[in-house]
PDB file of C-alpha atoms in Angstrom:
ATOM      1  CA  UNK J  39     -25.899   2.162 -70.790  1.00  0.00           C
ATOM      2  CA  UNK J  40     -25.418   0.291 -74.154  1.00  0.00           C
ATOM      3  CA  UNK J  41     -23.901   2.741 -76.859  1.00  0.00           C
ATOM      4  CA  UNK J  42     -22.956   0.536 -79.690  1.00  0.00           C
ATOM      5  CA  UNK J  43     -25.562   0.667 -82.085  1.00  0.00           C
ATOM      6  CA  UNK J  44     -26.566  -1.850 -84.572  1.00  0.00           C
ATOM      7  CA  UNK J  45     -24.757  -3.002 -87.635  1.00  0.00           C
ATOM      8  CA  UNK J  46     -26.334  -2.684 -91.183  1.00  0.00           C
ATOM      9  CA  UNK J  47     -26.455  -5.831 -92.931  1.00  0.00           C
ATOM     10  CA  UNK J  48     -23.852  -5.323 -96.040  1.00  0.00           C
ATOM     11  CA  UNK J  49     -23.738  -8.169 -98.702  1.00  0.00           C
ATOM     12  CA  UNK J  50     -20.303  -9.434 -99.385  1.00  0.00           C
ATOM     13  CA  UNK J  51     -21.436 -12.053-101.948  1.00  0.00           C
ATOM     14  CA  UNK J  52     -20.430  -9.798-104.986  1.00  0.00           C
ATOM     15  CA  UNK J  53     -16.368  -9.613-103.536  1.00  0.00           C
ATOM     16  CA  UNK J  54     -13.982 -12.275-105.281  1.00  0.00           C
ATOM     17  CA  UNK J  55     -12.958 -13.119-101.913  1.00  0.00           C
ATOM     18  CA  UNK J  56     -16.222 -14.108-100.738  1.00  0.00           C
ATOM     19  CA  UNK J  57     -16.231 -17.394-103.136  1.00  0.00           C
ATOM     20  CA  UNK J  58     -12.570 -17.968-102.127  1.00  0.00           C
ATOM     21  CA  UNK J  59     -12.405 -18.268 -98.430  1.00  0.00           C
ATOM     22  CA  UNK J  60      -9.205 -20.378 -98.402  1.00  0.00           C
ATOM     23  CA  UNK J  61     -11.008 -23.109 -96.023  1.00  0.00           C
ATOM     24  CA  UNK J  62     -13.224 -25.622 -96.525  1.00  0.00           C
ATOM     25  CA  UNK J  63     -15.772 -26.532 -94.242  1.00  0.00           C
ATOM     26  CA  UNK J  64     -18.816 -29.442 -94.155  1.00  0.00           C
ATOM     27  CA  UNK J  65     -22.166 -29.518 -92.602  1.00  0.00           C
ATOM     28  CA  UNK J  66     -22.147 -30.740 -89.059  1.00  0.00           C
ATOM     29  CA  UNK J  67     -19.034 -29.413 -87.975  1.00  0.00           C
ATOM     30  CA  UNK J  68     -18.514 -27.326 -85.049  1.00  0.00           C
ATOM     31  CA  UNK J  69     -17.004 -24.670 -85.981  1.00  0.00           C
ATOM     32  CA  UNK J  70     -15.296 -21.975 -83.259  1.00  0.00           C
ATOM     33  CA  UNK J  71     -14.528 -18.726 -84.738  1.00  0.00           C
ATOM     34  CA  UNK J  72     -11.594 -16.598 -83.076  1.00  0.00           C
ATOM     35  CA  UNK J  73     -11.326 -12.959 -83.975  1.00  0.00           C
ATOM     36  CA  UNK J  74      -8.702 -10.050 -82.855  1.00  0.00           C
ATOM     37  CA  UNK J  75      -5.711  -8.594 -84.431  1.00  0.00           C
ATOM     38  CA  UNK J  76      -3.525 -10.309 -82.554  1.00  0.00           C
ATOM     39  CA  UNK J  77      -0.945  -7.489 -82.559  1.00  0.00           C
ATOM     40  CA  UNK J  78       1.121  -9.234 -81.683  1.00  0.00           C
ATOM     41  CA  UNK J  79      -0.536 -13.231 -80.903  1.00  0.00           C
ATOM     42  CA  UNK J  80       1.169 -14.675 -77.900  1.00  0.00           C
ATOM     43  CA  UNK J  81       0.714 -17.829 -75.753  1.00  0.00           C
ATOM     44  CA  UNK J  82      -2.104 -16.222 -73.511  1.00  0.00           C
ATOM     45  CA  UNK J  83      -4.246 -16.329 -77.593  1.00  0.00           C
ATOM     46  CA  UNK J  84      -3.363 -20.220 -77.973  1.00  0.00           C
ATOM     47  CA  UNK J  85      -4.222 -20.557 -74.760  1.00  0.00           C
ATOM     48  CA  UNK J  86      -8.026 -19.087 -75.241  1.00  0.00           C
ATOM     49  CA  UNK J  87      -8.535 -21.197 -78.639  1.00  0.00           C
ATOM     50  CA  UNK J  88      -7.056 -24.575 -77.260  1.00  0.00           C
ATOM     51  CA  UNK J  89      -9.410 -24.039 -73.990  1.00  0.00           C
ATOM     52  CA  UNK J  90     -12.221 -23.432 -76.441  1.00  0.00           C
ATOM     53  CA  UNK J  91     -11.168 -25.997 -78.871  1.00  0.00           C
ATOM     54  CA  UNK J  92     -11.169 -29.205 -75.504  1.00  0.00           C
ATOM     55  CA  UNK J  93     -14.094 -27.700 -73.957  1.00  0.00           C
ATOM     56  CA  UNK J  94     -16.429 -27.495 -76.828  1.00  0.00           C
ATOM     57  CA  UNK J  95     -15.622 -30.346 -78.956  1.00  0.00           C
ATOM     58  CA  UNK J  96     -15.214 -28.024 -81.987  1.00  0.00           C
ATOM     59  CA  UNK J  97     -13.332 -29.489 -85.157  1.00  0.00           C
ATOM     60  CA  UNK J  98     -11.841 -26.312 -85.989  1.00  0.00           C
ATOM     61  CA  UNK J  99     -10.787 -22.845 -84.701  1.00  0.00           C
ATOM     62  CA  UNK J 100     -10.790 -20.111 -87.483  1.00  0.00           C
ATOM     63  CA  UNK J 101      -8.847 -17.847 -86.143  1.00  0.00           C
ATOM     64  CA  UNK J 102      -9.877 -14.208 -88.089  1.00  0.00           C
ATOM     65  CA  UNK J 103      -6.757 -12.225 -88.332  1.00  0.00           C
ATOM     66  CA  UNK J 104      -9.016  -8.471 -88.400  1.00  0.00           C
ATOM     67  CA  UNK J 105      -6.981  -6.284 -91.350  1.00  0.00           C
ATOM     68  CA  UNK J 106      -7.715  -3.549 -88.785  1.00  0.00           C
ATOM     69  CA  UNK J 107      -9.628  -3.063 -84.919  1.00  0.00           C
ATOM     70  CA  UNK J 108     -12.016  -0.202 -85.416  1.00  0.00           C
ATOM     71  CA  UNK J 109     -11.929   0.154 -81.482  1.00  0.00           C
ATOM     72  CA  UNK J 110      -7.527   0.520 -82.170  1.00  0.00           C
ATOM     73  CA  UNK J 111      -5.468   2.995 -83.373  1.00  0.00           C
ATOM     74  CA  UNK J 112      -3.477   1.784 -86.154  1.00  0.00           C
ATOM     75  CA  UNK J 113      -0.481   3.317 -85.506  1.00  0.00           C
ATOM     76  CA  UNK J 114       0.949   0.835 -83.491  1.00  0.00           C
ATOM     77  CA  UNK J 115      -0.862  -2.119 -85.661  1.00  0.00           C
ATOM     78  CA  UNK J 116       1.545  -4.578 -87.358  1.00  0.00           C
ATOM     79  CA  UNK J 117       1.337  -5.207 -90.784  1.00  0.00           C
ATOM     80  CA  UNK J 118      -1.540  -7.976 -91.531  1.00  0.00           C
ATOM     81  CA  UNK J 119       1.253 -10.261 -93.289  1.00  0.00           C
ATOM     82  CA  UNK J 120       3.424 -10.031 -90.067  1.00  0.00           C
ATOM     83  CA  UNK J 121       0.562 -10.606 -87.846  1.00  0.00           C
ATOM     84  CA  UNK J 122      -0.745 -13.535 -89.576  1.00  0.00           C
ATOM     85  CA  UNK J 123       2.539 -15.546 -89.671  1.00  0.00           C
ATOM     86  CA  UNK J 124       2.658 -14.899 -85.855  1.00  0.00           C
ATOM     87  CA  UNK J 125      -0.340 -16.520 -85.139  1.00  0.00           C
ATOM     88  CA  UNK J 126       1.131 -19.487 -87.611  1.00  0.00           C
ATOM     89  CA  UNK J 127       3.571 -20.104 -85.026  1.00  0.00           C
ATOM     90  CA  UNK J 128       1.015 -20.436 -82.417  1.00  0.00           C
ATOM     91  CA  UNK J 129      -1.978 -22.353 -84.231  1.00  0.00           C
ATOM     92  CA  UNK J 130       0.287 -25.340 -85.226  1.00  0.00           C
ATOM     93  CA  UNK J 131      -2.696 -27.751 -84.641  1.00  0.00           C
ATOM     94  CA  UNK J 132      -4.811 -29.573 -87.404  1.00  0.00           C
ATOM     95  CA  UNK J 133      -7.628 -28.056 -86.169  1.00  0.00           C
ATOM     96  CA  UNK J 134      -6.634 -24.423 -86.350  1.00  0.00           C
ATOM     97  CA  UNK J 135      -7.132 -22.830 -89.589  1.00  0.00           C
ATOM     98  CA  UNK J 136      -5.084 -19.048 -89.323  1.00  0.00           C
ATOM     99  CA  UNK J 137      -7.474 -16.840 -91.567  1.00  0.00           C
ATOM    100  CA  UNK J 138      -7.197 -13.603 -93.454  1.00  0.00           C
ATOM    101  CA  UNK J 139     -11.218 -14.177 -94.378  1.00  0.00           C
ATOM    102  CA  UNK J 140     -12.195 -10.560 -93.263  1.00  0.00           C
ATOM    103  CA  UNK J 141      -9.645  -8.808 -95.298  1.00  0.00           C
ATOM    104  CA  UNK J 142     -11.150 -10.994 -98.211  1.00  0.00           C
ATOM    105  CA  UNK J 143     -14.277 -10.031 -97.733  1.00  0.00           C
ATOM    106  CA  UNK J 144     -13.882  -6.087 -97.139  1.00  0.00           C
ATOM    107  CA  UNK J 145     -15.788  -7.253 -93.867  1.00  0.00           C
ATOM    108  CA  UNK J 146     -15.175  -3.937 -90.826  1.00  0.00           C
ATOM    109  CA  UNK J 147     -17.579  -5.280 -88.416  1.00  0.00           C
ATOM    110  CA  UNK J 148     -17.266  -8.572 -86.667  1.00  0.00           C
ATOM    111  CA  UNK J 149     -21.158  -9.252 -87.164  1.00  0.00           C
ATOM    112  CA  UNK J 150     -20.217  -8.721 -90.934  1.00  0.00           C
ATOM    113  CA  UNK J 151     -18.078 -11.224 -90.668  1.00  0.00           C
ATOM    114  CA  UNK J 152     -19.809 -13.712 -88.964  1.00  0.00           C
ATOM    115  CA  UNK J 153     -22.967 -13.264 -91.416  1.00  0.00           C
ATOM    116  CA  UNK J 154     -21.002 -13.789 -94.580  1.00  0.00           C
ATOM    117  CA  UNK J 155     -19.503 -17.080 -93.370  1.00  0.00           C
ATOM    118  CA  UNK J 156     -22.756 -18.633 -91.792  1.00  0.00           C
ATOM    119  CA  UNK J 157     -24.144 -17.556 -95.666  1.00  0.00           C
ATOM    120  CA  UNK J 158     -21.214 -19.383 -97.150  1.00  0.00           C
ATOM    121  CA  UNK J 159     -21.323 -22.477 -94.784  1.00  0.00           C
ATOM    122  CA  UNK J 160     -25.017 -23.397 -94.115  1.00  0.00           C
ATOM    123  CA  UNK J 161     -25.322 -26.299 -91.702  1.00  0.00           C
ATOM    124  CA  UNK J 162     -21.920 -24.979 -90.025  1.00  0.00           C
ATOM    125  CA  UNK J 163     -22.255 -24.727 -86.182  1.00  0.00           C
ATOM    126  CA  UNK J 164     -19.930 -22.084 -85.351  1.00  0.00           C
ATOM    127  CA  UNK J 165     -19.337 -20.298 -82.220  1.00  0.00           C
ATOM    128  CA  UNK J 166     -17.933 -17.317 -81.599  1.00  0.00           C
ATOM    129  CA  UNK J 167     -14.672 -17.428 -79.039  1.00  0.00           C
ATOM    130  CA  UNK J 168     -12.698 -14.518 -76.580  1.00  0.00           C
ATOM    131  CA  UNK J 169     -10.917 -14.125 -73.872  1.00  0.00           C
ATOM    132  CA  UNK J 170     -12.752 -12.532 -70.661  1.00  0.00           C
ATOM    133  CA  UNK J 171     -10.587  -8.908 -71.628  1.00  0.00           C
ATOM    134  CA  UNK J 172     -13.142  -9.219 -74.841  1.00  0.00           C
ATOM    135  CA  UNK J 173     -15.908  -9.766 -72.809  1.00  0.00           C
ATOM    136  CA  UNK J 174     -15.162  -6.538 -70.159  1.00  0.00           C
ATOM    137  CA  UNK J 175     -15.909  -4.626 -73.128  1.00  0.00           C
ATOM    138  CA  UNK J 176     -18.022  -6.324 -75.541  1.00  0.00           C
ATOM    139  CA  UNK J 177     -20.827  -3.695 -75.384  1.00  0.00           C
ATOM    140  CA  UNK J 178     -18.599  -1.574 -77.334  1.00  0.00           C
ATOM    141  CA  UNK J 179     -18.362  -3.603 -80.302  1.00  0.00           C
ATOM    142  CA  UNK J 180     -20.497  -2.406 -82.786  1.00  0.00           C
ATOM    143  CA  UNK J 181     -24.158  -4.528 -83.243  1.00  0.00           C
ATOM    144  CA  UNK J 182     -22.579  -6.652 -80.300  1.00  0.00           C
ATOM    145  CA  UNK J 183     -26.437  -7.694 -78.930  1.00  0.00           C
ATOM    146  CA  UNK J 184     -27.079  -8.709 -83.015  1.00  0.00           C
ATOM    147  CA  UNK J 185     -23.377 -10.808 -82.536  1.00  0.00           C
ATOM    148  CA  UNK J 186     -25.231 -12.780 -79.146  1.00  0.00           C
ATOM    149  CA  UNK J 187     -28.202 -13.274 -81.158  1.00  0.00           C
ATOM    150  CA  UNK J 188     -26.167 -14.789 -84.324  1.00  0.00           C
ATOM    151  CA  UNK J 189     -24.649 -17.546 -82.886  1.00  0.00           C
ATOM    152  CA  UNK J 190     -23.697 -18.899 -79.289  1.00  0.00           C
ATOM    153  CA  UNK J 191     -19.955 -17.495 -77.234  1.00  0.00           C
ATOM    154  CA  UNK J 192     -17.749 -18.825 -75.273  1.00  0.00           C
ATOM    155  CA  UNK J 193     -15.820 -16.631 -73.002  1.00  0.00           C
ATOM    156  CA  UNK J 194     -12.498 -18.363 -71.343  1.00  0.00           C
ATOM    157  CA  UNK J 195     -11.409 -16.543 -68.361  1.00  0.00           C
ATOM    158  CA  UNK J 196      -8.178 -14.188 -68.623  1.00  0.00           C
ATOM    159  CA  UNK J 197      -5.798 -13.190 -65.763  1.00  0.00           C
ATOM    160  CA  UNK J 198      -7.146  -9.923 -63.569  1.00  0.00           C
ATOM    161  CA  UNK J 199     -10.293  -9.289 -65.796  1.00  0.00           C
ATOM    162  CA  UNK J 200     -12.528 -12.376 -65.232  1.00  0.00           C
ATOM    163  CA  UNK J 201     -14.527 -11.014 -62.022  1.00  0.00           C
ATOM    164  CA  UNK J 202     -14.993  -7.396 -64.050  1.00  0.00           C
ATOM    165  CA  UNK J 203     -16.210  -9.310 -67.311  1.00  0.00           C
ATOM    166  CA  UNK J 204     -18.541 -11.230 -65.537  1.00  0.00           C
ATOM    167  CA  UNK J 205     -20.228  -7.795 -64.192  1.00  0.00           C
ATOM    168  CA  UNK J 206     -19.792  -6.333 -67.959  1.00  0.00           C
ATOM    169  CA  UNK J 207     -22.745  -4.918 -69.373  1.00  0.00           C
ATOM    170  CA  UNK J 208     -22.742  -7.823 -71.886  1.00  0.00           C
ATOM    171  CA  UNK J 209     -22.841 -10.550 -69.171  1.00  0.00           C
ATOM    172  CA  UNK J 210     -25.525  -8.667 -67.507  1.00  0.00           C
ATOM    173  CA  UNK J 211     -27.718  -8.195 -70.475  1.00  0.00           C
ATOM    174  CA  UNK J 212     -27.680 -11.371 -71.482  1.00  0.00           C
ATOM    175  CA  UNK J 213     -27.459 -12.607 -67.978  1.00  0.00           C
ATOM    176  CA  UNK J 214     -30.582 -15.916 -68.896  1.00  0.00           C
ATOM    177  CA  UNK J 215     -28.615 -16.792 -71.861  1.00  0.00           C
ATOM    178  CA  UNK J 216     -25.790 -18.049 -69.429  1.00  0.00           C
ATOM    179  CA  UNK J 217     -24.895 -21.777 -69.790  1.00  0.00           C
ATOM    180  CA  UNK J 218     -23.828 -24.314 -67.299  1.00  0.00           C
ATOM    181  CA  UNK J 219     -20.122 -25.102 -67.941  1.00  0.00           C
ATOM    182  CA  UNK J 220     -21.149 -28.584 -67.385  1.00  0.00           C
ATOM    183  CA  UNK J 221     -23.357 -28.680 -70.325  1.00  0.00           C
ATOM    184  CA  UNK J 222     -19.946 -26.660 -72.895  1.00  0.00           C
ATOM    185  CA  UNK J 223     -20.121 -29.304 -75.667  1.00  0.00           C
ATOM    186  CA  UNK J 224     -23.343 -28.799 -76.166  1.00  0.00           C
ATOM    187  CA  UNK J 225     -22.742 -25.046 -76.730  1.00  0.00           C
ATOM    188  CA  UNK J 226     -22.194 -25.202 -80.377  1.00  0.00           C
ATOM    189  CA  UNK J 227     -26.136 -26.844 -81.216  1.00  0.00           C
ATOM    190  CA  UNK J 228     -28.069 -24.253 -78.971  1.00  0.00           C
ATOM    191  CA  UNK J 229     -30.067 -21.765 -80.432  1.00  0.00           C
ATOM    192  CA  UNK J 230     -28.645 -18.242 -79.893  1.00  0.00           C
ATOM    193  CA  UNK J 231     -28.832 -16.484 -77.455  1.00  0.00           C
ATOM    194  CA  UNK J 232     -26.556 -18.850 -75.198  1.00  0.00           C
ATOM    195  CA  UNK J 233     -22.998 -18.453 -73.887  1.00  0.00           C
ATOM    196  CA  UNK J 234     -20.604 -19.902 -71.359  1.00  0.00           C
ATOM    197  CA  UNK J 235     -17.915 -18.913 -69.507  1.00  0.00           C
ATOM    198  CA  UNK J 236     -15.447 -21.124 -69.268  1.00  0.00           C
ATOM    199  CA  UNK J 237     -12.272 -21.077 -66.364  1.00  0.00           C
ATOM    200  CA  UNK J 238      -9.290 -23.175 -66.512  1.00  0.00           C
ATOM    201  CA  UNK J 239      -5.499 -22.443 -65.794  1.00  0.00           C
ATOM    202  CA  UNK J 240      -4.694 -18.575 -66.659  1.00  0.00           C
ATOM    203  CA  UNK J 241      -2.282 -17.401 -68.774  1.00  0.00           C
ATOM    204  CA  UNK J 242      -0.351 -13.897 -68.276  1.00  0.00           C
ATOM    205  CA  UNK J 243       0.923 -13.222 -71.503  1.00  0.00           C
ATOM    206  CA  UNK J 244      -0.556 -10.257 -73.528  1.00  0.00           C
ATOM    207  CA  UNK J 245      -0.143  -8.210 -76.136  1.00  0.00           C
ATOM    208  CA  UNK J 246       0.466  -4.876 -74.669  1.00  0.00           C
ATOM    209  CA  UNK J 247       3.097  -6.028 -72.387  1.00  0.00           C
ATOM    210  CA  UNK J 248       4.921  -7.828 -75.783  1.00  0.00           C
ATOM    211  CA  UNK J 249       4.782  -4.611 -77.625  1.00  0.00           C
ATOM    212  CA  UNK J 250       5.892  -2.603 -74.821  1.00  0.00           C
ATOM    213  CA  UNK J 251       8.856  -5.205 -74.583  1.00  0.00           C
ATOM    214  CA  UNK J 252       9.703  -5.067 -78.121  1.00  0.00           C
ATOM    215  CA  UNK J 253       9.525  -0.878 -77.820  1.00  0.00           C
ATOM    216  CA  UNK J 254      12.209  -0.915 -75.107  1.00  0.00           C
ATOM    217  CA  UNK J 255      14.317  -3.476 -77.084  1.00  0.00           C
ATOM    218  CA  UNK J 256      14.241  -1.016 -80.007  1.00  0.00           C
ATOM    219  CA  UNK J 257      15.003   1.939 -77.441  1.00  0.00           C
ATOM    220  CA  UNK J 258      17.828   0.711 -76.136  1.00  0.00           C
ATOM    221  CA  UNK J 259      19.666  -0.870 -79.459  1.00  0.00           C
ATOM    222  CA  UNK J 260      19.149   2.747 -80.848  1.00  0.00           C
TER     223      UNK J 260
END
């Protein structure tokens, strides 16, 4: 059973911050476009875009710093500043741009998102990127069968939720749209709908476990 409905299509062309995404991309490029809150980013995120970034070929990872998750509570949700200089210290790369785009744009919804910047960057291949955990519960994301149809994923596998993700409703639904991992840099030409899942050595850092870490620290010093 897929609940998420669809997204309506909101214009963000009449926002100052749609004009000034603080990037600059060319036609041609492949693009890979990493979204979370990354509350707070950790190893087991650079892992996912570096994977992504090899596998694919891409030129850049954007990775979208969301001002809020509407699937989170944000009482436990680090200021945006402090989140995006966090993921500073892990996209140290040329090819990593750390991005504060969907704040700019007033965008809520990740298709949102990913509609104003293929608008703004014709020509662009871009690909959307996340972890397996992502993909376990994709089908929750609102207008998440319009997101498949935008552009093409690329799922990297995560510790203890690859097997479920494959089963997801997402992965099931979209089950012919599955690529050959042998065929990944071609990924970012195909026509959507067309993802891959990509495996490689896991990383078993996450976010929950870092902010339950950082709770206790606080605990005990008070």
């Amino acid at each position: 059973m897929w609940a998420a409905g669809q997204v309506r299509r909101r214009s963000a062309g009449g926002r100052p911050g749609a004009l000034r995404p603080g990037f600059t991309l060319f036609r041609g490029m492949k693009v890979g476009l990493y979204g979370g809150s990354f509350n707070p980013a950790h190893e087991g995120h650079a892992h996912v875009a570096e994977t992504a970034r090899k596998r694919l070929g891409l030129d850049r990872v954007i990775w979208l710093v969301s001002p809020q998750n509407p699937l989170k509570s944000g009482d436990q949700t680090l200021p945006l500043t402090q989140r995006l200089e966090g993921v500073r210290r892990f996209a140290r790369d040329r090819g990593m741009i750390v991005s504060d785009i969907e704040a700019r744009l007033g965008t809520r919804y990740t298709l949102d998102t990913i509609l104003a910047l293929k608008a703004r960057f014709p020509g662009v291949h871009f690909v959307w990127i996340m972890g397996a955990d992502s993909l376990a519960g994709f089908h929750r994301w609102r207008g998440w069968t319009q997101i498949l149809c935008a552009l093409p994923v690329a799922v990297v596998s995560r510790p203890w939720i690859s097997l479920k993700s494959r089963a997801s409703p997402a992965a099931r639904r979209f089950a012919g749209s599955r690529q050959p991992v042998q065929g990944a840099r071609r990924l970012p030409g195909l026509a959507p709908p067309a993802w891959i899942f990509l495996y490689g050595p896991l990383n078993f850092q996450s976010s929950t476990a870092l902010r339950e870490r950082l709770q206790a620290g606080r605990t005990r010093q008070g």
